[in-house]
């Protein structure tokens, strides 16, 4: 951990730390818990699995995944209209899955070309609240496995550490809307 | 083209061929046209871009793409509940995008690992109508570029030619629901 990250962490603890609100999960959404993410208190929003589609990506690396980005209504409106910064209340969900070669599809296509989504790995949630999260560009972060917040402060701090490297004009969001 | 495909094509022309209904595109959906796909008469359903998320995949090959599969309400209910075969009225949309390395993301992550969705390539639509499309497993097919149906019978025949290689228990659908 660098000094810069430690300084950010200390700042974020002062800014965040309010317990997340209890949420009731809708059908088809992994169970949410009252407990939020460390530092930011971000909880898993009810019904996020049924939100609309923003875009998709594939990340190679130590644990290759294929991922979809979904948004709540406020986020989707901003994505479609190109509104930046995102308004308060916008929530973006990133659902990642194991990146798996499909032997069945490859046999049908006659060559090794098909990669599909395997088991879910984790869900990351970003919540825009320009006052509550003023110290982190207006965004609060959380990572969830099996519907439960990852308790690691290091993990949740790595979210902003990475997003903060984006140009300010992006409002620190990697994804753009796919038409 | 094999004899089997020619035979299928002839059968499908007899079964299909009814002109697609005119549809009015909703906001944020590429303009649909009254003209449907060859053979099946499948049109671009209004609002398909805002449908819910089924799963994602990446296809290598001559033209690598990254793709999302969305479903209308009837299809989503069947996907979630594991209902097979899909009921009449189910529509599945496959939206494909150019598979692009992201130089910006790679610079942030410190290694070449990030692939994102570029420009849209085409949209494929599958409509379940067990009577109208009885000769092709109950599914009608269409491929659309820039909101317009691809006029090639060869292209649209290749849809069923490929899907028909799936085990019957799949109801000839490649994709399963990602939780």
mmCIF file of C-alpha atoms in Angstrom, chain A residues 27-28 30 49-63 66-68 70 76 80 95 97 99 104-106 108-109 111-118 120 162-163 165-167 170 173-179, chain B residues 27-28 30 49-63 66-68 70 76 80 95 97 99 104-106 108-109 111-118 120 162-163 165-167 170 173-179:
data_model
loop_
_atom_site.group_PDB
_atom_site.id
_atom_site.type_symbol
_atom_site.label_atom_id
_atom_site.label_comp_id
_atom_site.label_asym_id
_atom_site.label_seq_id
_atom_site.Cartn_x
_atom_site.Cartn_y
_atom_site.Cartn_z
ATOM 1 C CA UNK A 27 -37.056 -11.843 -6.813
ATOM 2 C CA UNK A 28 -34.131 -12.963 -8.970
ATOM 3 C CA UNK A 30 -29.207 -12.394 -4.825
ATOM 4 C CA UNK A 49 -30.068 -7.750 -11.771
ATOM 5 C CA UNK A 50 -33.087 -6.519 -13.718
ATOM 6 C CA UNK A 51 -31.671 -3.082 -14.530
ATOM 7 C CA UNK A 52 -31.078 -1.989 -18.106
ATOM 8 C CA UNK A 53 -27.949 -2.627 -20.085
ATOM 9 C CA UNK A 54 -25.108 -0.100 -20.454
ATOM 10 C CA UNK A 55 -22.260 -2.102 -21.993
ATOM 11 C CA UNK A 56 -20.001 -5.153 -21.760
ATOM 12 C CA UNK A 57 -16.288 -5.849 -21.423
ATOM 13 C CA UNK A 58 -13.745 -8.624 -21.022
ATOM 14 C CA UNK A 59 -10.834 -8.375 -18.623
ATOM 15 C CA UNK A 60 -7.852 -10.661 -18.996
ATOM 16 C CA UNK A 61 -5.420 -10.892 -16.099
ATOM 17 C CA UNK A 62 -4.993 -13.183 -13.141
ATOM 18 C CA UNK A 63 -8.678 -14.043 -13.084
ATOM 19 C CA UNK A 66 -16.523 -11.224 -18.791
ATOM 20 C CA UNK A 67 -18.716 -8.481 -17.394
ATOM 21 C CA UNK A 68 -21.855 -6.521 -17.952
ATOM 22 C CA UNK A 70 -26.178 -2.211 -15.774
ATOM 23 C CA UNK A 76 -29.490 5.070 -17.676
ATOM 24 C CA UNK A 80 -28.304 7.907 -22.879
ATOM 25 C CA UNK A 95 -21.620 -7.943 -12.741
ATOM 26 C CA UNK A 97 -18.559 -13.798 -14.476
ATOM 27 C CA UNK A 99 -14.586 -16.219 -18.604
ATOM 28 C CA UNK A 104 -20.249 -27.137 -26.940
ATOM 29 C CA UNK A 105 -20.327 -23.942 -28.994
ATOM 30 C CA UNK A 106 -16.880 -24.584 -30.454
ATOM 31 C CA UNK A 108 -21.007 -26.435 -33.355
ATOM 32 C CA UNK A 109 -18.998 -23.607 -34.914
ATOM 33 C CA UNK A 111 -13.444 -24.000 -34.333
ATOM 34 C CA UNK A 112 -12.318 -22.628 -30.978
ATOM 35 C CA UNK A 113 -13.937 -19.226 -30.924
ATOM 36 C CA UNK A 114 -16.638 -19.075 -28.297
ATOM 37 C CA UNK A 115 -16.289 -17.705 -24.764
ATOM 38 C CA UNK A 116 -19.231 -17.432 -22.425
ATOM 39 C CA UNK A 117 -20.115 -16.292 -18.931
ATOM 40 C CA UNK A 118 -19.516 -18.923 -16.258
ATOM 41 C CA UNK A 120 -20.648 -15.119 -11.113
ATOM 42 C CA UNK A 162 -8.269 2.888 -10.055
ATOM 43 C CA UNK A 163 -11.267 5.019 -11.074
ATOM 44 C CA UNK A 165 -6.931 7.612 -12.773
ATOM 45 C CA UNK A 166 -9.628 8.304 -15.364
ATOM 46 C CA UNK A 167 -9.837 11.782 -16.914
ATOM 47 C CA UNK A 170 -15.505 10.927 -17.554
ATOM 48 C CA UNK A 173 -16.655 6.136 -14.995
ATOM 49 C CA UNK A 174 -14.916 3.646 -17.292
ATOM 50 C CA UNK A 175 -17.962 2.606 -19.264
ATOM 51 C CA UNK A 176 -19.728 4.407 -22.081
ATOM 52 C CA UNK A 177 -23.188 3.507 -23.359
ATOM 53 C CA UNK A 178 -23.323 0.936 -26.174
ATOM 54 C CA UNK A 179 -26.056 1.698 -28.688
ATOM 55 C CA UNK B 27 -36.602 6.306 -27.905
ATOM 56 C CA UNK B 28 -33.030 4.982 -27.768
ATOM 57 C CA UNK B 30 -32.438 2.256 -33.590
ATOM 58 C CA UNK B 49 -32.394 -2.079 -26.401
ATOM 59 C CA UNK B 50 -34.030 -1.529 -23.012
ATOM 60 C CA UNK B 51 -34.881 -5.174 -22.378
ATOM 61 C CA UNK B 52 -33.424 -7.050 -19.440
ATOM 62 C CA UNK B 53 -30.126 -8.872 -19.426
ATOM 63 C CA UNK B 54 -29.755 -12.620 -20.046
ATOM 64 C CA UNK B 55 -26.021 -13.143 -20.540
ATOM 65 C CA UNK B 56 -22.871 -12.149 -22.424
ATOM 66 C CA UNK B 57 -20.323 -13.835 -24.688
ATOM 67 C CA UNK B 58 -17.269 -13.195 -26.808
ATOM 68 C CA UNK B 59 -16.835 -14.722 -30.240
ATOM 69 C CA UNK B 60 -13.399 -14.889 -31.839
ATOM 70 C CA UNK B 61 -13.199 -15.642 -35.533
ATOM 71 C CA UNK B 62 -13.006 -13.591 -38.700
ATOM 72 C CA UNK B 63 -14.764 -10.664 -37.073
ATOM 73 C CA UNK B 66 -18.490 -9.075 -27.814
ATOM 74 C CA UNK B 67 -22.199 -9.555 -27.403
ATOM 75 C CA UNK B 68 -25.048 -9.240 -24.999
ATOM 76 C CA UNK B 70 -31.439 -9.465 -23.876
ATOM 77 C CA UNK B 76 -37.000 -13.358 -19.247
ATOM 78 C CA UNK B 80 -35.430 -17.226 -14.874
ATOM 79 C CA UNK B 95 -26.629 -7.313 -29.794
ATOM 80 C CA UNK B 97 -20.282 -5.025 -30.942
ATOM 81 C CA UNK B 99 -14.313 -6.416 -29.882
ATOM 82 C CA UNK B 104 -6.933 3.854 -22.080
ATOM 83 C CA UNK B 105 -7.920 1.075 -19.685
ATOM 84 C CA UNK B 106 -4.697 -0.834 -20.276
ATOM 85 C CA UNK B 108 -4.638 2.578 -16.126
ATOM 86 C CA UNK B 109 -4.376 -1.118 -15.249
ATOM 87 C CA UNK B 111 -1.029 -4.134 -18.579
ATOM 88 C CA UNK B 112 -2.846 -5.237 -21.715
ATOM 89 C CA UNK B 113 -5.942 -6.841 -20.322
ATOM 90 C CA UNK B 114 -9.007 -4.789 -21.190
ATOM 91 C CA UNK B 115 -11.386 -5.391 -24.102
ATOM 92 C CA UNK B 116 -14.513 -3.337 -24.571
ATOM 93 C CA UNK B 117 -17.502 -3.009 -26.877
ATOM 94 C CA UNK B 118 -16.847 -0.854 -29.929
ATOM 95 C CA UNK B 120 -22.420 -2.107 -33.008
ATOM 96 C CA UNK B 162 -26.444 -23.307 -36.631
ATOM 97 C CA UNK B 163 -29.085 -23.300 -33.876
ATOM 98 C CA UNK B 165 -27.172 -28.258 -34.083
ATOM 99 C CA UNK B 166 -27.961 -27.606 -30.421
ATOM 100 C CA UNK B 167 -29.458 -30.430 -28.351
ATOM 101 C CA UNK B 170 -32.093 -26.417 -25.170
ATOM 102 C CA UNK B 173 -31.131 -21.561 -27.672
ATOM 103 C CA UNK B 174 -27.388 -21.157 -27.064
ATOM 104 C CA UNK B 175 -27.643 -18.867 -24.072
ATOM 105 C CA UNK B 176 -28.429 -19.681 -20.475
ATOM 106 C CA UNK B 177 -29.356 -17.116 -17.852
ATOM 107 C CA UNK B 178 -26.465 -15.593 -15.887
ATOM 108 C CA UNK B 179 -27.350 -14.968 -12.256
#
